[in-house]
PDB file of C-alpha atoms in Angstrom:
ATOM      1  CA  UNK A   1      31.430  21.389 186.170  1.00 72.00           C
ATOM      2  CA  UNK A   2      29.872  25.123 186.390  1.00 79.00           C
ATOM      3  CA  UNK A   3      29.499  24.775 182.250  1.00 81.00           C
ATOM      4  CA  UNK A   4      27.894  21.855 182.479  1.00 84.00           C
ATOM      5  CA  UNK A   5      25.659  22.877 185.476  1.00 86.00           C
ATOM      6  CA  UNK A   6      24.403  25.951 183.503  1.00 84.00           C
ATOM      7  CA  UNK A   7      23.612  23.743 180.353  1.00 86.00           C
ATOM      8  CA  UNK A   8      22.120  21.076 182.084  1.00 86.00           C
ATOM      9  CA  UNK A   9      18.381  22.146 181.740  1.00 84.00           C
ATOM     10  CA  UNK A  10      19.302  23.856 178.841  1.00 80.00           C
ATOM     11  CA  UNK A  11      20.050  20.772 177.033  1.00 75.00           C
ATOM     12  CA  UNK A  12      16.866  19.411 177.941  1.00 75.00           C
ATOM     13  CA  UNK A  13      14.100  18.465 175.310  1.00 74.00           C
ATOM     14  CA  UNK A  14      11.481  20.225 177.505  1.00 83.00           C
ATOM     15  CA  UNK A  15      13.893  23.395 178.572  1.00 85.00           C
ATOM     16  CA  UNK A  16      11.228  25.702 178.157  1.00 87.00           C
ATOM     17  CA  UNK A  17       8.317  24.124 179.284  1.00 90.00           C
ATOM     18  CA  UNK A  18      10.459  22.974 182.668  1.00 91.00           C
ATOM     19  CA  UNK A  19      11.674  26.419 183.024  1.00 92.00           C
ATOM     20  CA  UNK A  20       8.220  28.119 182.621  1.00 93.00           C
ATOM     21  CA  UNK A  21       6.754  25.359 184.892  1.00 94.00           C
ATOM     22  CA  UNK A  22       9.504  26.077 187.500  1.00 94.00           C
ATOM     23  CA  UNK A  23       9.475  29.945 187.264  1.00 93.00           C
ATOM     24  CA  UNK A  24       5.441  29.910 187.927  1.00 94.00           C
ATOM     25  CA  UNK A  25       5.795  27.606 190.744  1.00 95.00           C
ATOM     26  CA  UNK A  26       8.514  29.483 192.102  1.00 94.00           C
ATOM     27  CA  UNK A  27       6.365  32.739 191.538  1.00 92.00           C
ATOM     28  CA  UNK A  28       3.519  31.232 193.550  1.00 93.00           C
ATOM     29  CA  UNK A  29       5.622  29.355 196.239  1.00 90.00           C
ATOM     30  CA  UNK A  30       4.058  31.804 198.575  1.00 86.00           C
ATOM     31  CA  UNK A  31       1.218  29.278 198.592  1.00 89.00           C
ATOM     32  CA  UNK A  32       3.555  26.562 200.052  1.00 91.00           C
ATOM     33  CA  UNK A  33       2.346  23.989 197.287  1.00 94.00           C
ATOM     34  CA  UNK A  34       3.999  25.495 194.768  1.00 95.00           C
ATOM     35  CA  UNK A  35       7.234  25.549 196.592  1.00 95.00           C
ATOM     36  CA  UNK A  36       6.878  21.919 197.361  1.00 97.00           C
ATOM     37  CA  UNK A  37       6.612  20.949 193.976  1.00 96.00           C
ATOM     38  CA  UNK A  38       9.812  23.036 193.072  1.00 96.00           C
ATOM     39  CA  UNK A  39      11.725  21.328 195.736  1.00 97.00           C
ATOM     40  CA  UNK A  40      10.225  18.049 194.694  1.00 96.00           C
ATOM     41  CA  UNK A  41      11.836  18.755 191.140  1.00 96.00           C
ATOM     42  CA  UNK A  42      15.013  19.668 193.048  1.00 96.00           C
ATOM     43  CA  UNK A  43      14.822  16.026 194.452  1.00 96.00           C
ATOM     44  CA  UNK A  44      14.687  14.682 191.129  1.00 94.00           C
ATOM     45  CA  UNK A  45      17.678  16.442 190.173  1.00 95.00           C
ATOM     46  CA  UNK A  46      19.566  15.144 192.905  1.00 95.00           C
ATOM     47  CA  UNK A  47      18.420  11.665 192.616  1.00 93.00           C
ATOM     48  CA  UNK A  48      19.454  11.514 188.735  1.00 91.00           C
ATOM     49  CA  UNK A  49      22.952  13.536 188.952  1.00 90.00           C
ATOM     50  CA  UNK A  50      23.530  11.410 192.498  1.00 86.00           C
ATOM     51  CA  UNK A  51      23.668   8.154 190.183  1.00 84.00           C
ATOM     52  CA  UNK A  52      25.387   9.797 187.558  1.00 82.00           C
ATOM     53  CA  UNK A  53      22.488  10.473 184.948  1.00 83.00           C
ATOM     54  CA  UNK A  54      22.979  13.590 183.132  1.00 81.00           C
ATOM     55  CA  UNK A  55      19.195  14.038 181.725  1.00 85.00           C
ATOM     56  CA  UNK A  56      17.277  16.650 183.218  1.00 88.00           C
ATOM     57  CA  UNK A  57      13.822  15.489 184.726  1.00 90.00           C
ATOM     58  CA  UNK A  58      10.347  16.544 183.694  1.00 88.00           C
ATOM     59  CA  UNK A  59       7.569  18.053 185.402  1.00 91.00           C
ATOM     60  CA  UNK A  60       5.631  14.608 185.701  1.00 87.00           C
ATOM     61  CA  UNK A  61       4.100  12.159 188.212  1.00 87.00           C
ATOM     62  CA  UNK A  62       3.017  14.974 190.322  1.00 93.00           C
ATOM     63  CA  UNK A  63       1.925  12.916 193.199  1.00 94.00           C
ATOM     64  CA  UNK A  64       5.225  11.552 193.702  1.00 94.00           C
ATOM     65  CA  UNK A  65       6.798  15.030 193.591  1.00 95.00           C
ATOM     66  CA  UNK A  66       4.754  16.606 195.813  1.00 96.00           C
ATOM     67  CA  UNK A  67       5.498  13.694 198.060  1.00 96.00           C
ATOM     68  CA  UNK A  68       9.332  14.209 197.785  1.00 96.00           C
ATOM     69  CA  UNK A  69       8.846  17.690 197.893  1.00 96.00           C
ATOM     70  CA  UNK A  70       7.151  17.443 201.075  1.00 97.00           C
ATOM     71  CA  UNK A  71       9.930  15.667 202.758  1.00 96.00           C
ATOM     72  CA  UNK A  72      12.528  17.809 201.401  1.00 97.00           C
ATOM     73  CA  UNK A  73      10.766  20.944 203.054  1.00 96.00           C
ATOM     74  CA  UNK A  74      10.487  18.985 206.144  1.00 97.00           C
ATOM     75  CA  UNK A  75      14.209  18.458 206.055  1.00 97.00           C
ATOM     76  CA  UNK A  76      14.651  22.324 205.528  1.00 96.00           C
ATOM     77  CA  UNK A  77      12.431  23.147 207.958  1.00 96.00           C
ATOM     78  CA  UNK A  78      14.041  21.046 210.487  1.00 96.00           C
ATOM     79  CA  UNK A  79      17.658  22.045 210.173  1.00 96.00           C
ATOM     80  CA  UNK A  80      16.134  25.709 209.652  1.00 94.00           C
ATOM     81  CA  UNK A  81      14.984  25.485 213.261  1.00 95.00           C
ATOM     82  CA  UNK A  82      18.547  24.719 214.536  1.00 94.00           C
ATOM     83  CA  UNK A  83      20.095  28.607 214.259  1.00 93.00           C
ATOM     84  CA  UNK A  84      16.738  29.918 215.898  1.00 93.00           C
ATOM     85  CA  UNK A  85      16.999  27.078 218.779  1.00 93.00           C
ATOM     86  CA  UNK A  86      20.522  27.731 219.022  1.00 91.00           C
ATOM     87  CA  UNK A  87      19.934  31.489 219.258  1.00 88.00           C
ATOM     88  CA  UNK A  88      17.434  31.495 221.422  1.00 88.00           C
ATOM     89  CA  UNK A  89      19.086  29.574 224.431  1.00 89.00           C
ATOM     90  CA  UNK A  90      22.079  31.603 223.938  1.00 85.00           C
ATOM     91  CA  UNK A  91      20.572  35.220 224.109  1.00 80.00           C
ATOM     92  CA  UNK A  92      18.171  33.810 226.410  1.00 81.00           C
ATOM     93  CA  UNK A  93      20.709  32.482 228.686  1.00 79.00           C
ATOM     94  CA  UNK A  94      22.920  35.715 228.501  1.00 75.00           C
ATOM     95  CA  UNK A  95      20.130  37.876 229.072  1.00 73.00           C
ATOM     96  CA  UNK A  96      19.236  36.056 232.256  1.00 75.00           C
ATOM     97  CA  UNK A  97      22.724  35.922 233.673  1.00 72.00           C
ATOM     98  CA  UNK A  98      23.355  39.891 233.459  1.00 67.00           C
ATOM     99  CA  UNK A  99      19.574  40.544 234.847  1.00 64.00           C
ATOM    100  CA  UNK A 100      18.532  42.606 232.133  1.00 59.00           C
ATOM    101  CA  UNK A 101      21.304  45.167 232.355  1.00 61.00           C
ATOM    102  CA  UNK A 102      23.871  43.984 229.695  1.00 62.00           C
ATOM    103  CA  UNK A 103      26.577  46.158 230.781  1.00 62.00           C
ATOM    104  CA  UNK A 104      30.407  45.746 229.345  1.00 64.00           C
ATOM    105  CA  UNK A 105      30.185  41.821 229.918  1.00 63.00           C
ATOM    106  CA  UNK A 106      26.899  41.277 228.809  1.00 64.00           C
ATOM    107  CA  UNK A 107      27.317  43.413 225.640  1.00 73.00           C
ATOM    108  CA  UNK A 108      30.625  40.942 224.826  1.00 78.00           C
ATOM    109  CA  UNK A 109      28.654  37.680 225.524  1.00 76.00           C
ATOM    110  CA  UNK A 110      25.833  39.096 223.426  1.00 79.00           C
ATOM    111  CA  UNK A 111      28.570  39.589 220.560  1.00 83.00           C
ATOM    112  CA  UNK A 112      29.293  35.942 221.128  1.00 85.00           C
ATOM    113  CA  UNK A 113      25.977  34.463 221.221  1.00 83.00           C
ATOM    114  CA  UNK A 114      25.348  36.326 218.037  1.00 87.00           C
ATOM    115  CA  UNK A 115      28.484  35.076 216.450  1.00 92.00           C
ATOM    116  CA  UNK A 116      28.043  31.564 217.230  1.00 92.00           C
ATOM    117  CA  UNK A 117      24.286  31.675 216.119  1.00 92.00           C
ATOM    118  CA  UNK A 118      25.627  33.040 212.733  1.00 94.00           C
ATOM    119  CA  UNK A 119      28.065  30.049 212.879  1.00 95.00           C
ATOM    120  CA  UNK A 120      25.413  27.531 213.550  1.00 94.00           C
ATOM    121  CA  UNK A 121      23.342  29.556 210.699  1.00 95.00           C
ATOM    122  CA  UNK A 122      26.379  28.675 208.135  1.00 96.00           C
ATOM    123  CA  UNK A 123      27.173  25.354 209.190  1.00 95.00           C
ATOM    124  CA  UNK A 124      23.277  24.514 208.681  1.00 96.00           C
ATOM    125  CA  UNK A 125      23.358  26.108 204.927  1.00 96.00           C
ATOM    126  CA  UNK A 126      26.457  24.417 204.580  1.00 97.00           C
ATOM    127  CA  UNK A 127      25.271  20.734 205.587  1.00 96.00           C
ATOM    128  CA  UNK A 128      21.545  20.708 204.037  1.00 97.00           C
ATOM    129  CA  UNK A 129      22.319  20.247 200.376  1.00 97.00           C
ATOM    130  CA  UNK A 130      24.100  17.382 201.314  1.00 96.00           C
ATOM    131  CA  UNK A 131      21.376  16.020 203.787  1.00 97.00           C
ATOM    132  CA  UNK A 132      19.166  16.472 200.786  1.00 97.00           C
ATOM    133  CA  UNK A 133      21.186  14.526 198.236  1.00 96.00           C
ATOM    134  CA  UNK A 134      21.388  11.904 200.846  1.00 95.00           C
ATOM    135  CA  UNK A 135      17.792  11.713 201.201  1.00 96.00           C
ATOM    136  CA  UNK A 136      17.454  11.829 197.412  1.00 95.00           C
ATOM    137  CA  UNK A 137      19.616   9.380 196.618  1.00 92.00           C
ATOM    138  CA  UNK A 138      18.548   6.613 199.455  1.00 91.00           C
ATOM    139  CA  UNK A 139      15.067   7.579 198.914  1.00 90.00           C
ATOM    140  CA  UNK A 140      14.417   7.652 202.819  1.00 92.00           C
ATOM    141  CA  UNK A 141      13.600  10.854 204.780  1.00 94.00           C
ATOM    142  CA  UNK A 142      15.563   9.624 207.626  1.00 93.00           C
ATOM    143  CA  UNK A 143      18.709   9.445 205.341  1.00 93.00           C
ATOM    144  CA  UNK A 144      18.693  13.602 205.657  1.00 94.00           C
ATOM    145  CA  UNK A 145      19.249  13.123 209.463  1.00 95.00           C
ATOM    146  CA  UNK A 146      21.922  10.140 209.361  1.00 93.00           C
ATOM    147  CA  UNK A 147      24.846  12.647 210.624  1.00 91.00           C
ATOM    148  CA  UNK A 148      27.086  10.163 211.058  1.00 91.00           C
ATOM    149  CA  UNK A 149      26.849   9.176 207.361  1.00 90.00           C
ATOM    150  CA  UNK A 150      27.070  12.866 206.436  1.00 93.00           C
ATOM    151  CA  UNK A 151      29.986  13.824 208.108  1.00 93.00           C
ATOM    152  CA  UNK A 152      32.544  12.673 206.176  1.00 92.00           C
ATOM    153  CA  UNK A 153      31.315  13.923 203.133  1.00 93.00           C
ATOM    154  CA  UNK A 154      30.852  17.399 204.581  1.00 95.00           C
ATOM    155  CA  UNK A 155      34.684  17.400 205.584  1.00 94.00           C
ATOM    156  CA  UNK A 156      35.934  16.560 202.231  1.00 94.00           C
ATOM    157  CA  UNK A 157      37.439  19.187 200.136  1.00 94.00           C
ATOM    158  CA  UNK A 158      35.281  18.046 196.811  1.00 94.00           C
ATOM    159  CA  UNK A 159      32.280  18.698 198.856  1.00 96.00           C
ATOM    160  CA  UNK A 160      33.422  21.854 200.005  1.00 96.00           C
ATOM    161  CA  UNK A 161      34.145  23.365 196.197  1.00 96.00           C
ATOM    162  CA  UNK A 162      31.169  21.788 195.199  1.00 95.00           C
ATOM    163  CA  UNK A 163      29.066  23.820 197.750  1.00 96.00           C
ATOM    164  CA  UNK A 164      30.728  26.918 196.728  1.00 96.00           C
ATOM    165  CA  UNK A 165      30.403  26.748 193.227  1.00 95.00           C
ATOM    166  CA  UNK A 166      26.429  25.995 194.164  1.00 96.00           C
ATOM    167  CA  UNK A 167      26.396  28.934 196.463  1.00 96.00           C
ATOM    168  CA  UNK A 168      28.264  31.141 193.425  1.00 96.00           C
ATOM    169  CA  UNK A 169      25.163  30.063 190.989  1.00 95.00           C
ATOM    170  CA  UNK A 170      22.559  30.692 193.236  1.00 95.00           C
ATOM    171  CA  UNK A 171      24.268  34.193 194.294  1.00 95.00           C
ATOM    172  CA  UNK A 172      24.451  35.092 190.471  1.00 95.00           C
ATOM    173  CA  UNK A 173      20.938  33.957 189.531  1.00 94.00           C
ATOM    174  CA  UNK A 174      19.736  36.250 192.339  1.00 94.00           C
ATOM    175  CA  UNK A 175      21.595  39.065 191.079  1.00 95.00           C
ATOM    176  CA  UNK A 176      20.108  38.513 187.911  1.00 94.00           C
ATOM    177  CA  UNK A 177      16.754  38.081 188.766  1.00 92.00           C
ATOM    178  CA  UNK A 178      16.634  41.193 190.803  1.00 90.00           C
ATOM    179  CA  UNK A 179      17.747  42.858 187.640  1.00 92.00           C
ATOM    180  CA  UNK A 180      14.735  41.050 185.316  1.00 92.00           C
ATOM    181  CA  UNK A 181      12.102  41.920 188.405  1.00 85.00           C
ATOM    182  CA  UNK A 182      12.854  45.922 187.349  1.00 87.00           C
ATOM    183  CA  UNK A 183      11.177  45.169 183.726  1.00 89.00           C
ATOM    184  CA  UNK A 184       7.535  46.001 184.028  1.00 84.00           C
ATOM    185  CA  UNK A 185       4.828  43.418 183.843  1.00 80.00           C
ATOM    186  CA  UNK A 186       6.795  40.297 182.618  1.00 87.00           C
ATOM    187  CA  UNK A 187       9.935  41.150 185.033  1.00 89.00           C
ATOM    188  CA  UNK A 188       8.609  39.268 187.983  1.00 90.00           C
ATOM    189  CA  UNK A 189       7.960  36.131 185.714  1.00 92.00           C
ATOM    190  CA  UNK A 190      11.529  36.222 183.942  1.00 93.00           C
ATOM    191  CA  UNK A 191      12.957  36.774 187.657  1.00 94.00           C
ATOM    192  CA  UNK A 192      11.364  33.737 188.942  1.00 94.00           C
ATOM    193  CA  UNK A 193      12.557  31.286 185.742  1.00 94.00           C
ATOM    194  CA  UNK A 194      16.098  32.397 186.817  1.00 94.00           C
ATOM    195  CA  UNK A 195      15.651  31.451 190.131  1.00 94.00           C
ATOM    196  CA  UNK A 196      14.459  28.373 189.436  1.00 95.00           C
ATOM    197  CA  UNK A 197      17.124  27.673 186.496  1.00 94.00           C
ATOM    198  CA  UNK A 198      19.691  28.940 189.086  1.00 95.00           C
ATOM    199  CA  UNK A 199      18.302  26.616 191.517  1.00 96.00           C
ATOM    200  CA  UNK A 200      18.217  23.394 189.507  1.00 95.00           C
ATOM    201  CA  UNK A 201      21.511  24.467 188.143  1.00 95.00           C
ATOM    202  CA  UNK A 202      23.112  24.412 191.572  1.00 96.00           C
ATOM    203  CA  UNK A 203      21.960  21.591 192.847  1.00 96.00           C
ATOM    204  CA  UNK A 204      23.252  19.932 189.714  1.00 95.00           C
ATOM    205  CA  UNK A 205      26.621  20.658 190.939  1.00 95.00           C
ATOM    206  CA  UNK A 206      25.568  19.095 194.454  1.00 96.00           C
ATOM    207  CA  UNK A 207      24.289  16.251 192.768  1.00 94.00           C
ATOM    208  CA  UNK A 208      27.251  15.658 190.601  1.00 93.00           C
ATOM    209  CA  UNK A 209      29.749  16.070 193.645  1.00 94.00           C
ATOM    210  CA  UNK A 210      27.411  13.307 196.076  1.00 94.00           C
ATOM    211  CA  UNK A 211      27.865  11.038 193.094  1.00 92.00           C
ATOM    212  CA  UNK A 212      31.852  11.658 193.070  1.00 91.00           C
ATOM    213  CA  UNK A 213      31.828  10.965 196.881  1.00 90.00           C
ATOM    214  CA  UNK A 214      29.293   7.920 196.755  1.00 84.00           C
ATOM    215  CA  UNK A 215      29.631   6.431 193.152  1.00 77.00           C
ATOM    216  CA  UNK A 216      26.565   4.396 192.121  1.00 60.00           C
ATOM    217  CA  UNK A 217      25.726   2.669 188.910  1.00 47.00           C
ATOM    218  CA  UNK A 218      23.083   4.046 186.672  1.00 46.00           C
ATOM    219  CA  UNK A 219      21.088   0.799 187.486  1.00 47.00           C
ATOM    220  CA  UNK A 220      21.031   1.575 190.864  1.00 46.00           C
ATOM    221  CA  UNK A 221      18.015   2.399 192.504  1.00 47.00           C
ATOM    222  CA  UNK A 222      17.182   4.576 195.488  1.00 50.00           C
ATOM    223  CA  UNK A 223      15.999   1.802 197.549  1.00 44.00           C
ATOM    224  CA  UNK A 224      18.974  -0.764 196.233  1.00 42.00           C
ATOM    225  CA  UNK A 225      22.098   1.157 195.889  1.00 39.00           C
ATOM    226  CA  UNK A 226      24.747  -0.716 193.785  1.00 36.00           C
ATOM    227  CA  UNK A 227      27.347  -2.710 195.269  1.00 34.00           C
ATOM    228  CA  UNK A 228      29.847  -0.186 194.440  1.00 37.00           C
ATOM    229  CA  UNK A 229      28.613   2.196 196.402  1.00 39.00           C
ATOM    230  CA  UNK A 230      30.112   2.572 199.731  1.00 40.00           C
ATOM    231  CA  UNK A 231      27.860   1.764 203.027  1.00 37.00           C
ATOM    232  CA  UNK A 232      26.598   5.255 203.950  1.00 36.00           C
TER     233      UNK A 232
END
């Protein structure tokens, strides 16, 4: 699957145009709207691969891209807040319990709180791609928060392997992007293009994994899944 993921965007007729636009959007993502457009593209990748379509999408219909991207960012922010909430409650509770003087017991409690916060962050990172895939294929923002529907997929070895592969692709892309940024002038642009390419490849893997777990015909739409698709 990794080989297919790496060649997914490469096999597109508009590979250079898509990669350059995506890279420039990543480079300008600090302005928020470009980041929204990048995630809108990711939603399209998940939507297509989630129903068995291996053709990479294009950057078009910018209005729909913005709307889908905004919904994806909303899901990312909602999940991303969870570790901060958990950490705040745990550390706040420990601090109140020890009265500002940690001591041995307090230090141990803070260590446990740190581990629980880290575990929450890892759990969120594990669940978010599935939430985005469910949202993309269902076409409903609420689908990203249907925990009862997400839980069975998260517990499968298929999803775990796909998630690890996706993480590996993003990590490799980050390393290569970091090396490219050392190149004067063009390095930042090339690094951003690689980052975009890696993100798309990673979510291709997630989309393919989701399609294996929830098969749907190519004729199925986001609003009306195929009859072969399990109810989720």
